[in-house]
Amino acid sequence: MNEELRRFIKECLEKGIDRDEIRNVLLEAGWQERDVRSALDDFADVDFPVAVPRPRPYRHAREAFLYLVSFIALYVFAFSLGAVLFGLIDHTFSDSLDRYRSSPSTADATAIAAVIVAFPLYLILMRRLTQAVATDPERRQSLVRRWLTYLTLVVGAGIILGDIITLLASLLAGDPTVNFFLKVAAVLLIVVPIFGYYLWDMRQAEDDLSASAARAAPVLRGLVIAAVVVVVATVGYSIYVVGTPGQQRNVRLDEQRVDDLRIISQNIDQYYELNGEMPANLFDLQGPRYFVQSIEDPQTGRPYGYHLVGGTDYELCAVFNTESPERRDERRPFSEAIWDHGPGLTCFPLTAEGER
């Protein structure tokens, strides 16, 4: 609420001016009906020498709701941004102790989506709450706001302390890596600005309310600009690494093709073990003794290619949309490497195994 309007109405009521007269004068002056009515409702209609403020419990409930949602959005954003940064670090800087280089996954896409949703929501809610504090600095003393702020400070302090302990433990264990240091830096990049801002904001609230609100504005604006730059750059690069929705769909289709071919290969082994001969075609594997889920391409609906080479040697073929994700060659199981493929038609040379 506009503090000037509230002060004017308070002075008029204390001089004994009728409410309808105050309302008409303000409307003639260009004030909005909603603002005038809200300001008049702030004072009880009682006979007393000074204006008596009216309790407005619904305001506290509304502010509590906005603060709760804003802090929830902040937590979701912070943890999701951390997940995105961790995914980028794992994808770009592999650890020598890791068996595989990390590749984009559904979890990465979920974290990116959470950042895209939670970050703007947090900014919108905080902008609204900041504007409310600017017009009525006393709202800075909101009990809900103070409790949630201190809770955020406790969580932030715990994360910073845990980060420092983890870093020191890694150094003492003699296993610091670029991957590890970057993850520690990512956590500090997220937590320290949040912790620092809210700690500073609580200190400002203890000073003169109007002055502290004015001082908070440029600090908040600078943090918002920096946060927007970091988030946009991170999300943009993450989408580039993870791929567009169309690219992700192609990757998932190729993963399904590999799973189908792997199951078909296992069933060919079982067929050979039970019958002592190779199946003439893939339709022979669709009996009750086999567990083939599909012999058809999930995108085109056409059967996968199956060619007998000779004896127990055969080929399984499929048309892929993408290239296999990059993985380390050393220490990688051969059973996984045989399913490497590029875009287009790929045939996998295989041999049936059985007891016969």
mmCIF file of C-alpha atoms in Angstrom:
data_model
loop_
_atom_site.group_PDB
_atom_site.id
_atom_site.type_symbol
_atom_site.label_atom_id
_atom_site.label_comp_id
_atom_site.label_asym_id
_atom_site.label_seq_id
_atom_site.Cartn_x
_atom_site.Cartn_y
_atom_site.Cartn_z
ATOM 1 C CA MET A 1 0.000 0.000 0.000
ATOM 2 C CA ASN A 2 1.160 3.539 -0.744
ATOM 3 C CA GLU A 3 2.468 4.999 2.516
ATOM 4 C CA GLU A 4 1.576 8.544 1.443
ATOM 5 C CA LEU A 5 -2.063 7.551 0.904
ATOM 6 C CA ARG A 6 -2.217 5.757 4.246
ATOM 7 C CA ARG A 7 -0.716 8.730 6.086
ATOM 8 C CA PHE A 8 -3.157 11.148 4.424
ATOM 9 C CA ILE A 9 -6.185 9.062 5.421
ATOM 10 C CA LYS A 10 -4.868 8.703 8.965
ATOM 11 C CA GLU A 11 -4.520 12.484 9.347
ATOM 12 C CA CYS A 12 -7.982 13.101 7.896
ATOM 13 C CA LEU A 13 -9.636 10.597 10.246
ATOM 14 C CA GLU A 14 -7.888 12.129 13.236
ATOM 15 C CA LYS A 15 -9.298 15.535 12.204
ATOM 16 C CA GLY A 16 -12.810 14.063 12.192
ATOM 17 C CA ILE A 17 -13.390 14.175 8.427
ATOM 18 C CA ASP A 18 -16.099 11.777 7.231
ATOM 19 C CA ARG A 19 -14.951 8.625 5.422
ATOM 20 C CA ASP A 20 -17.183 9.202 2.398
ATOM 21 C CA GLU A 21 -15.788 12.700 2.022
ATOM 22 C CA ILE A 22 -12.221 11.393 2.206
ATOM 23 C CA ARG A 23 -13.059 8.731 -0.363
ATOM 24 C CA ASN A 24 -14.636 11.202 -2.799
ATOM 25 C CA VAL A 25 -11.745 13.637 -2.544
ATOM 26 C CA LEU A 26 -9.186 10.911 -3.224
ATOM 27 C CA LEU A 27 -11.150 9.577 -6.210
ATOM 28 C CA GLU A 28 -11.371 13.102 -7.648
ATOM 29 C CA ALA A 29 -7.615 13.416 -7.190
ATOM 30 C CA GLY A 30 -7.078 10.342 -9.361
ATOM 31 C CA TRP A 31 -6.556 7.567 -6.829
ATOM 32 C CA GLN A 32 -7.859 4.124 -7.711
ATOM 33 C CA GLU A 33 -11.031 2.932 -5.993
ATOM 34 C CA ARG A 34 -9.341 -0.288 -4.900
ATOM 35 C CA ASP A 35 -6.397 1.512 -3.274
ATOM 36 C CA VAL A 36 -8.652 3.995 -1.494
ATOM 37 C CA ARG A 37 -10.955 1.310 -0.158
ATOM 38 C CA SER A 38 -8.021 -0.798 1.029
ATOM 39 C CA ALA A 39 -6.410 2.166 2.768
ATOM 40 C CA LEU A 40 -9.669 3.147 4.517
ATOM 41 C CA ASP A 41 -10.166 -0.444 5.646
ATOM 42 C CA ASP A 42 -6.852 -0.253 7.447
ATOM 43 C CA PHE A 43 -8.512 1.886 10.128
ATOM 44 C CA ALA A 44 -11.398 0.816 12.341
ATOM 45 C CA ASP A 45 -14.646 2.832 12.121
ATOM 46 C CA VAL A 46 -14.751 3.698 15.839
ATOM 47 C CA ASP A 47 -15.218 6.945 17.752
ATOM 48 C CA PHE A 48 -11.757 7.771 19.072
ATOM 49 C CA PRO A 49 -9.545 10.895 18.993
ATOM 50 C CA VAL A 50 -6.892 9.196 16.834
ATOM 51 C CA ALA A 51 -7.176 6.749 13.949
ATOM 52 C CA VAL A 52 -7.303 3.164 15.210
ATOM 53 C CA PRO A 53 -5.559 0.613 12.942
ATOM 54 C CA ARG A 54 -7.577 -2.451 12.092
ATOM 55 C CA PRO A 55 -5.944 -5.901 12.287
ATOM 56 C CA ARG A 56 -5.583 -7.451 8.828
ATOM 57 C CA PRO A 57 -4.993 -11.164 9.388
ATOM 58 C CA TYR A 58 -5.612 -12.023 5.742
ATOM 59 C CA ARG A 59 -2.574 -9.974 4.790
ATOM 60 C CA HIS A 60 -0.388 -12.055 7.050
ATOM 61 C CA ALA A 61 -1.769 -15.246 5.536
ATOM 62 C CA ARG A 62 -1.221 -13.926 2.021
ATOM 63 C CA GLU A 63 2.314 -12.815 2.792
ATOM 64 C CA ALA A 64 3.036 -16.156 4.462
ATOM 65 C CA PHE A 65 1.845 -17.934 1.322
ATOM 66 C CA LEU A 66 3.977 -15.774 -0.974
ATOM 67 C CA TYR A 67 7.073 -16.132 1.197
ATOM 68 C CA LEU A 68 6.618 -19.892 1.528
ATOM 69 C CA VAL A 69 6.229 -20.363 -2.222
ATOM 70 C CA SER A 70 9.156 -18.051 -2.950
ATOM 71 C CA PHE A 71 11.496 -19.908 -0.597
ATOM 72 C CA ILE A 72 10.331 -23.283 -1.936
ATOM 73 C CA ALA A 73 11.081 -22.015 -5.438
ATOM 74 C CA LEU A 74 14.489 -20.854 -4.202
ATOM 75 C CA TYR A 75 15.312 -24.279 -2.759
ATOM 76 C CA VAL A 76 14.128 -26.112 -5.890
ATOM 77 C CA PHE A 77 16.109 -23.738 -8.081
ATOM 78 C CA ALA A 78 19.292 -24.037 -5.992
ATOM 79 C CA PHE A 79 19.285 -27.842 -5.824
ATOM 80 C CA SER A 80 18.322 -28.199 -9.502
ATOM 81 C CA LEU A 81 21.001 -25.760 -10.623
ATOM 82 C CA GLY A 82 23.487 -27.777 -8.590
ATOM 83 C CA ALA A 83 22.346 -30.966 -10.323
ATOM 84 C CA VAL A 84 22.726 -29.318 -13.732
ATOM 85 C CA LEU A 85 26.232 -28.068 -12.912
ATOM 86 C CA PHE A 86 27.237 -31.476 -11.545
ATOM 87 C CA GLY A 87 25.995 -33.114 -14.738
ATOM 88 C CA LEU A 88 27.982 -30.701 -16.892
ATOM 89 C CA ILE A 89 31.105 -31.254 -14.806
ATOM 90 C CA ASP A 90 30.773 -35.049 -15.001
ATOM 91 C CA HIS A 91 30.186 -34.863 -18.734
ATOM 92 C CA THR A 92 33.106 -32.517 -19.436
ATOM 93 C CA PHE A 93 35.694 -33.560 -16.849
ATOM 94 C CA SER A 94 35.766 -37.302 -16.283
ATOM 95 C CA ASP A 95 37.358 -38.757 -13.164
ATOM 96 C CA SER A 96 40.031 -41.424 -13.661
ATOM 97 C CA LEU A 97 38.250 -43.522 -11.016
ATOM 98 C CA ASP A 98 34.963 -43.422 -12.880
ATOM 99 C CA ARG A 99 34.221 -46.375 -15.089
ATOM 100 C CA TYR A 100 32.314 -44.427 -17.691
ATOM 101 C CA ARG A 101 32.133 -40.857 -18.830
ATOM 102 C CA SER A 102 28.769 -39.479 -17.799
ATOM 103 C CA SER A 103 26.296 -38.943 -20.609
ATOM 104 C CA PRO A 104 23.123 -36.820 -20.664
ATOM 105 C CA SER A 105 20.135 -38.487 -19.054
ATOM 106 C CA THR A 106 16.501 -37.934 -18.161
ATOM 107 C CA ALA A 107 17.640 -36.690 -14.741
ATOM 108 C CA ASP A 108 19.608 -33.895 -16.425
ATOM 109 C CA ALA A 109 16.559 -32.861 -18.443
ATOM 110 C CA THR A 110 14.418 -32.855 -15.292
ATOM 111 C CA ALA A 111 16.912 -30.640 -13.458
ATOM 112 C CA ILE A 112 17.044 -28.212 -16.395
ATOM 113 C CA ALA A 113 13.244 -28.058 -16.494
ATOM 114 C CA ALA A 114 13.149 -27.388 -12.739
ATOM 115 C CA VAL A 115 15.580 -24.481 -13.129
ATOM 116 C CA ILE A 116 13.580 -23.022 -16.023
ATOM 117 C CA VAL A 117 10.374 -23.118 -13.936
ATOM 118 C CA ALA A 118 11.625 -22.330 -10.412
ATOM 119 C CA PHE A 119 14.000 -19.454 -11.195
ATOM 120 C CA PRO A 120 11.491 -17.125 -12.941
ATOM 121 C CA LEU A 121 8.868 -17.989 -10.311
ATOM 122 C CA TYR A 122 11.255 -16.995 -7.540
ATOM 123 C CA LEU A 123 12.141 -13.726 -9.298
ATOM 124 C CA ILE A 124 8.465 -12.836 -9.858
ATOM 125 C CA LEU A 125 7.482 -13.518 -6.257
ATOM 126 C CA MET A 126 10.500 -11.706 -4.828
ATOM 127 C CA ARG A 127 9.836 -8.711 -7.058
ATOM 128 C CA ARG A 128 6.292 -8.531 -5.754
ATOM 129 C CA LEU A 129 7.398 -8.897 -2.140
ATOM 130 C CA THR A 130 10.193 -6.361 -2.588
ATOM 131 C CA GLN A 131 7.766 -3.833 -4.019
ATOM 132 C CA ALA A 132 5.466 -4.413 -1.036
ATOM 133 C CA VAL A 133 8.365 -3.754 1.335
ATOM 134 C CA ALA A 134 9.322 -0.630 -0.598
ATOM 135 C CA THR A 135 5.835 0.858 -0.190
ATOM 136 C CA ASP A 136 5.478 -0.367 3.393
ATOM 137 C CA PRO A 137 8.960 -0.864 4.974
ATOM 138 C CA GLU A 138 7.405 -2.265 8.134
ATOM 139 C CA ARG A 139 6.695 -5.468 6.209
ATOM 140 C CA ARG A 140 10.405 -6.168 6.376
ATOM 141 C CA GLN A 141 9.750 -7.177 9.978
ATOM 142 C CA SER A 142 7.303 -9.911 8.917
ATOM 143 C CA LEU A 143 7.646 -12.841 11.297
ATOM 144 C CA VAL A 144 7.206 -15.415 8.503
ATOM 145 C CA ARG A 145 9.837 -13.700 6.417
ATOM 146 C CA ARG A 146 12.310 -13.614 9.283
ATOM 147 C CA TRP A 147 11.799 -17.298 10.188
ATOM 148 C CA LEU A 148 12.190 -18.480 6.593
ATOM 149 C CA THR A 149 15.223 -16.262 6.113
ATOM 150 C CA TYR A 150 16.928 -17.639 9.197
ATOM 151 C CA LEU A 151 16.050 -21.179 8.088
ATOM 152 C CA THR A 152 17.711 -20.441 4.741
ATOM 153 C CA LEU A 153 20.760 -19.118 6.549
ATOM 154 C CA VAL A 154 20.968 -22.275 8.650
ATOM 155 C CA VAL A 155 20.701 -24.502 5.565
ATOM 156 C CA GLY A 156 23.250 -22.394 3.701
ATOM 157 C CA ALA A 157 25.686 -22.416 6.610
ATOM 158 C CA GLY A 158 25.341 -26.192 6.900
ATOM 159 C CA ILE A 159 26.045 -26.700 3.193
ATOM 160 C CA ILE A 160 29.078 -24.397 3.274
ATOM 161 C CA LEU A 161 30.436 -26.140 6.377
ATOM 162 C CA GLY A 162 29.854 -29.573 4.832
ATOM 163 C CA ASP A 163 31.553 -28.456 1.624
ATOM 164 C CA ILE A 164 34.643 -27.295 3.491
ATOM 165 C CA ILE A 165 34.806 -30.532 5.511
ATOM 166 C CA THR A 166 34.413 -32.655 2.366
ATOM 167 C CA LEU A 167 37.119 -30.686 0.582
ATOM 168 C CA LEU A 168 39.513 -31.040 3.512
ATOM 169 C CA ALA A 169 38.772 -34.776 3.806
ATOM 170 C CA SER A 170 39.501 -35.261 0.104
ATOM 171 C CA LEU A 171 42.782 -33.410 0.404
ATOM 172 C CA LEU A 172 43.811 -35.489 3.418
ATOM 173 C CA ALA A 173 42.885 -38.687 1.543
ATOM 174 C CA GLY A 174 45.156 -37.641 -1.309
ATOM 175 C CA ASP A 175 42.445 -37.831 -3.930
ATOM 176 C CA PRO A 176 41.679 -34.297 -5.136
ATOM 177 C CA THR A 177 40.578 -34.122 -8.769
ATOM 178 C CA VAL A 178 39.544 -31.380 -11.146
ATOM 179 C CA ASN A 179 36.078 -32.903 -11.150
ATOM 180 C CA PHE A 180 35.854 -32.696 -7.357
ATOM 181 C CA PHE A 181 37.170 -29.131 -7.087
ATOM 182 C CA LEU A 182 34.733 -27.939 -9.741
ATOM 183 C CA LYS A 183 31.810 -29.500 -7.880
ATOM 184 C CA VAL A 184 32.868 -27.799 -4.656
ATOM 185 C CA ALA A 185 33.144 -24.515 -6.544
ATOM 186 C CA ALA A 186 29.694 -25.061 -8.068
ATOM 187 C CA VAL A 187 28.123 -25.562 -4.637
ATOM 188 C CA LEU A 188 29.816 -22.451 -3.274
ATOM 189 C CA LEU A 189 28.782 -20.479 -6.368
ATOM 190 C CA ILE A 190 25.137 -21.258 -5.591
ATOM 191 C CA VAL A 191 25.099 -21.153 -1.790
ATOM 192 C CA VAL A 192 27.420 -18.240 -0.961
ATOM 193 C CA PRO A 193 25.459 -15.521 -2.849
ATOM 194 C CA ILE A 194 22.164 -16.748 -1.358
ATOM 195 C CA PHE A 195 23.627 -16.956 2.145
ATOM 196 C CA GLY A 196 25.406 -13.611 1.801
ATOM 197 C CA TYR A 197 22.371 -11.752 0.505
ATOM 198 C CA TYR A 198 19.954 -12.968 3.150
ATOM 199 C CA LEU A 199 22.475 -12.414 5.927
ATOM 200 C CA TRP A 200 23.036 -8.860 4.693
ATOM 201 C CA ASP A 201 19.299 -8.340 4.284
ATOM 202 C CA MET A 202 18.588 -9.384 7.875
ATOM 203 C CA ARG A 203 21.237 -6.993 9.136
ATOM 204 C CA GLN A 204 19.709 -4.185 7.110
ATOM 205 C CA ALA A 205 16.309 -4.931 8.636
ATOM 206 C CA GLU A 206 17.699 -4.036 12.037
ATOM 207 C CA ASP A 207 18.518 -0.506 10.852
ATOM 208 C CA ASP A 208 16.207 2.290 9.815
ATOM 209 C CA LEU A 209 13.505 0.606 7.705
ATOM 210 C CA SER A 210 13.156 3.217 4.954
ATOM 211 C CA ALA A 211 16.892 3.641 4.551
ATOM 212 C CA SER A 212 17.573 -0.098 4.551
ATOM 213 C CA ALA A 213 14.897 -0.675 1.904
ATOM 214 C CA ALA A 214 16.544 1.935 -0.309
ATOM 215 C CA ARG A 215 19.969 0.372 0.199
ATOM 216 C CA ALA A 216 18.644 -3.088 -0.580
ATOM 217 C CA ALA A 217 17.397 -2.128 -4.032
ATOM 218 C CA PRO A 218 20.765 -1.808 -5.883
ATOM 219 C CA VAL A 219 22.181 -4.883 -4.151
ATOM 220 C CA LEU A 220 19.166 -6.961 -5.119
ATOM 221 C CA ARG A 221 19.268 -5.619 -8.661
ATOM 222 C CA GLY A 222 22.941 -6.544 -9.032
ATOM 223 C CA LEU A 223 22.374 -10.044 -7.667
ATOM 224 C CA VAL A 224 19.423 -10.577 -9.988
ATOM 225 C CA ILE A 225 21.419 -9.518 -13.056
ATOM 226 C CA ALA A 226 24.338 -11.770 -12.087
ATOM 227 C CA ALA A 227 21.999 -14.685 -11.358
ATOM 228 C CA VAL A 228 20.180 -14.275 -14.673
ATOM 229 C CA VAL A 229 23.478 -14.287 -16.572
ATOM 230 C CA VAL A 230 24.715 -17.423 -14.777
ATOM 231 C CA VAL A 231 21.412 -19.276 -15.130
ATOM 232 C CA VAL A 232 20.910 -18.398 -18.798
ATOM 233 C CA ALA A 233 24.484 -19.439 -19.640
ATOM 234 C CA THR A 234 24.194 -22.681 -17.656
ATOM 235 C CA VAL A 235 20.795 -23.663 -19.037
ATOM 236 C CA GLY A 236 21.814 -22.738 -22.584
ATOM 237 C CA TYR A 237 24.971 -24.833 -22.460
ATOM 238 C CA SER A 238 23.102 -27.679 -20.739
ATOM 239 C CA ILE A 239 20.495 -27.785 -23.494
ATOM 240 C CA TYR A 240 23.345 -27.812 -26.027
ATOM 241 C CA VAL A 241 24.959 -30.781 -24.236
ATOM 242 C CA VAL A 242 21.771 -32.692 -23.456
ATOM 243 C CA GLY A 243 20.237 -31.923 -26.839
ATOM 244 C CA THR A 244 16.938 -30.569 -28.054
ATOM 245 C CA PRO A 245 13.714 -32.504 -27.343
ATOM 246 C CA GLY A 246 13.909 -33.980 -30.852
ATOM 247 C CA GLN A 247 17.482 -35.092 -30.325
ATOM 248 C CA GLN A 248 16.605 -36.599 -26.959
ATOM 249 C CA ARG A 249 13.759 -38.543 -28.530
ATOM 250 C CA ASN A 250 16.143 -39.937 -31.148
ATOM 251 C CA VAL A 251 18.574 -40.969 -28.401
ATOM 252 C CA ARG A 252 15.804 -42.750 -26.489
ATOM 253 C CA LEU A 253 14.637 -44.515 -29.644
ATOM 254 C CA ASP A 254 18.178 -45.745 -30.264
ATOM 255 C CA GLU A 255 18.461 -46.939 -26.666
ATOM 256 C CA GLN A 256 15.223 -48.886 -27.173
ATOM 257 C CA ARG A 257 16.618 -50.431 -30.363
ATOM 258 C CA VAL A 258 19.752 -51.593 -28.554
ATOM 259 C CA ASP A 259 17.665 -53.059 -25.722
ATOM 260 C CA ASP A 260 15.456 -54.885 -28.236
ATOM 261 C CA LEU A 261 18.457 -56.321 -30.104
ATOM 262 C CA ARG A 262 20.100 -57.404 -26.851
ATOM 263 C CA ILE A 263 16.944 -59.286 -25.794
ATOM 264 C CA ILE A 264 16.588 -60.817 -29.262
ATOM 265 C CA SER A 265 20.199 -62.023 -29.054
ATOM 266 C CA GLN A 266 19.537 -63.658 -25.682
ATOM 267 C CA ASN A 267 16.467 -65.399 -27.099
ATOM 268 C CA ILE A 268 18.422 -66.665 -30.096
ATOM 269 C CA ASP A 269 20.845 -68.242 -27.611
ATOM 270 C CA GLN A 270 17.899 -69.858 -25.844
ATOM 271 C CA TYR A 271 16.384 -71.062 -29.131
ATOM 272 C CA TYR A 272 19.651 -72.665 -30.146
ATOM 273 C CA GLU A 273 20.021 -74.311 -26.740
ATOM 274 C CA LEU A 274 16.478 -75.759 -26.866
ATOM 275 C CA ASN A 275 16.322 -76.753 -30.539
ATOM 276 C CA GLY A 276 19.920 -77.363 -31.548
ATOM 277 C CA GLU A 277 19.555 -75.114 -34.571
ATOM 278 C CA MET A 278 19.332 -71.440 -35.394
ATOM 279 C CA PRO A 279 15.922 -69.786 -35.914
ATOM 280 C CA ALA A 280 14.997 -69.258 -39.530
ATOM 281 C CA ASN A 281 13.676 -65.780 -38.800
ATOM 282 C CA LEU A 282 12.791 -63.594 -35.827
ATOM 283 C CA PHE A 283 9.156 -64.709 -35.882
ATOM 284 C CA ASP A 284 10.332 -68.096 -34.568
ATOM 285 C CA LEU A 285 11.139 -66.337 -31.276
ATOM 286 C CA GLN A 286 7.564 -65.294 -30.576
ATOM 287 C CA GLY A 287 6.514 -68.525 -28.825
ATOM 288 C CA PRO A 288 5.581 -69.002 -25.157
ATOM 289 C CA ARG A 289 9.073 -70.235 -24.282
ATOM 290 C CA TYR A 290 10.695 -66.928 -25.236
ATOM 291 C CA PHE A 291 10.597 -63.464 -23.770
ATOM 292 C CA VAL A 292 11.127 -61.267 -26.799
ATOM 293 C CA GLN A 293 9.324 -57.982 -26.200
ATOM 294 C CA SER A 294 9.491 -56.705 -29.761
ATOM 295 C CA ILE A 295 11.101 -57.647 -33.049
ATOM 296 C CA GLU A 296 9.977 -54.395 -34.702
ATOM 297 C CA ASP A 297 11.630 -50.992 -34.839
ATOM 298 C CA PRO A 298 9.842 -48.649 -32.356
ATOM 299 C CA GLN A 299 9.829 -45.791 -34.870
ATOM 300 C CA THR A 300 9.123 -47.411 -38.240
ATOM 301 C CA GLY A 301 7.353 -50.600 -37.129
ATOM 302 C CA ARG A 302 9.481 -52.699 -39.488
ATOM 303 C CA PRO A 303 11.131 -55.930 -38.238
ATOM 304 C CA TYR A 304 14.790 -55.746 -37.284
ATOM 305 C CA GLY A 305 17.225 -57.309 -39.717
ATOM 306 C CA TYR A 306 18.326 -60.897 -39.043
ATOM 307 C CA HIS A 307 20.810 -62.696 -41.294
ATOM 308 C CA LEU A 308 22.358 -66.136 -40.849
ATOM 309 C CA VAL A 309 26.047 -66.042 -41.757
ATOM 310 C CA GLY A 310 26.893 -69.693 -41.194
ATOM 311 C CA GLY A 311 26.805 -72.170 -38.354
ATOM 312 C CA THR A 312 25.944 -70.242 -35.209
ATOM 313 C CA ASP A 313 27.115 -66.900 -36.616
ATOM 314 C CA TYR A 314 24.481 -64.329 -37.468
ATOM 315 C CA GLU A 315 23.834 -60.598 -37.726
ATOM 316 C CA LEU A 316 21.225 -58.350 -36.164
ATOM 317 C CA CYS A 317 20.619 -55.056 -37.979
ATOM 318 C CA ALA A 318 18.807 -51.820 -37.193
ATOM 319 C CA VAL A 319 18.674 -48.270 -38.523
ATOM 320 C CA PHE A 320 19.794 -45.778 -35.842
ATOM 321 C CA ASN A 321 19.210 -42.043 -35.628
ATOM 322 C CA THR A 322 22.299 -41.098 -33.630
ATOM 323 C CA GLU A 323 25.783 -42.225 -32.707
ATOM 324 C CA SER A 324 26.454 -44.168 -29.505
ATOM 325 C CA PRO A 325 27.271 -41.977 -26.482
ATOM 326 C CA GLU A 326 31.018 -41.533 -25.956
ATOM 327 C CA ARG A 327 32.454 -43.805 -23.287
ATOM 328 C CA ARG A 328 35.887 -44.775 -22.098
ATOM 329 C CA ASP A 329 37.363 -47.661 -24.026
ATOM 330 C CA GLU A 330 39.581 -48.921 -21.243
ATOM 331 C CA ARG A 331 37.898 -51.129 -18.647
ATOM 332 C CA ARG A 332 34.709 -51.139 -20.701
ATOM 333 C CA PRO A 333 33.038 -54.581 -20.979
ATOM 334 C CA PHE A 334 33.107 -56.097 -24.450
ATOM 335 C CA SER A 335 29.439 -57.013 -24.016
ATOM 336 C CA GLU A 336 28.686 -53.291 -24.016
ATOM 337 C CA ALA A 337 31.142 -52.277 -26.741
ATOM 338 C CA ILE A 338 29.640 -54.671 -29.299
ATOM 339 C CA TRP A 339 26.471 -52.555 -29.406
ATOM 340 C CA ASP A 340 28.275 -49.383 -30.466
ATOM 341 C CA HIS A 341 26.646 -47.854 -33.506
ATOM 342 C CA GLY A 342 26.627 -44.803 -35.723
ATOM 343 C CA PRO A 343 23.708 -43.112 -37.454
ATOM 344 C CA GLY A 344 22.124 -45.154 -40.234
ATOM 345 C CA LEU A 345 22.071 -48.906 -40.831
ATOM 346 C CA THR A 346 24.294 -50.870 -38.449
ATOM 347 C CA CYS A 347 24.670 -54.666 -38.386
ATOM 348 C CA PHE A 348 26.116 -56.409 -35.317
ATOM 349 C CA PRO A 349 28.027 -59.685 -35.918
ATOM 350 C CA LEU A 350 27.070 -62.165 -33.186
ATOM 351 C CA THR A 351 27.424 -65.844 -32.343
ATOM 352 C CA ALA A 352 24.776 -67.988 -30.665
ATOM 353 C CA GLU A 353 25.848 -69.611 -27.407
ATOM 354 C CA GLY A 354 24.291 -72.689 -25.850
ATOM 355 C CA GLU A 355 25.042 -75.978 -24.159
ATOM 356 C CA ARG A 356 24.766 -78.006 -27.344
#
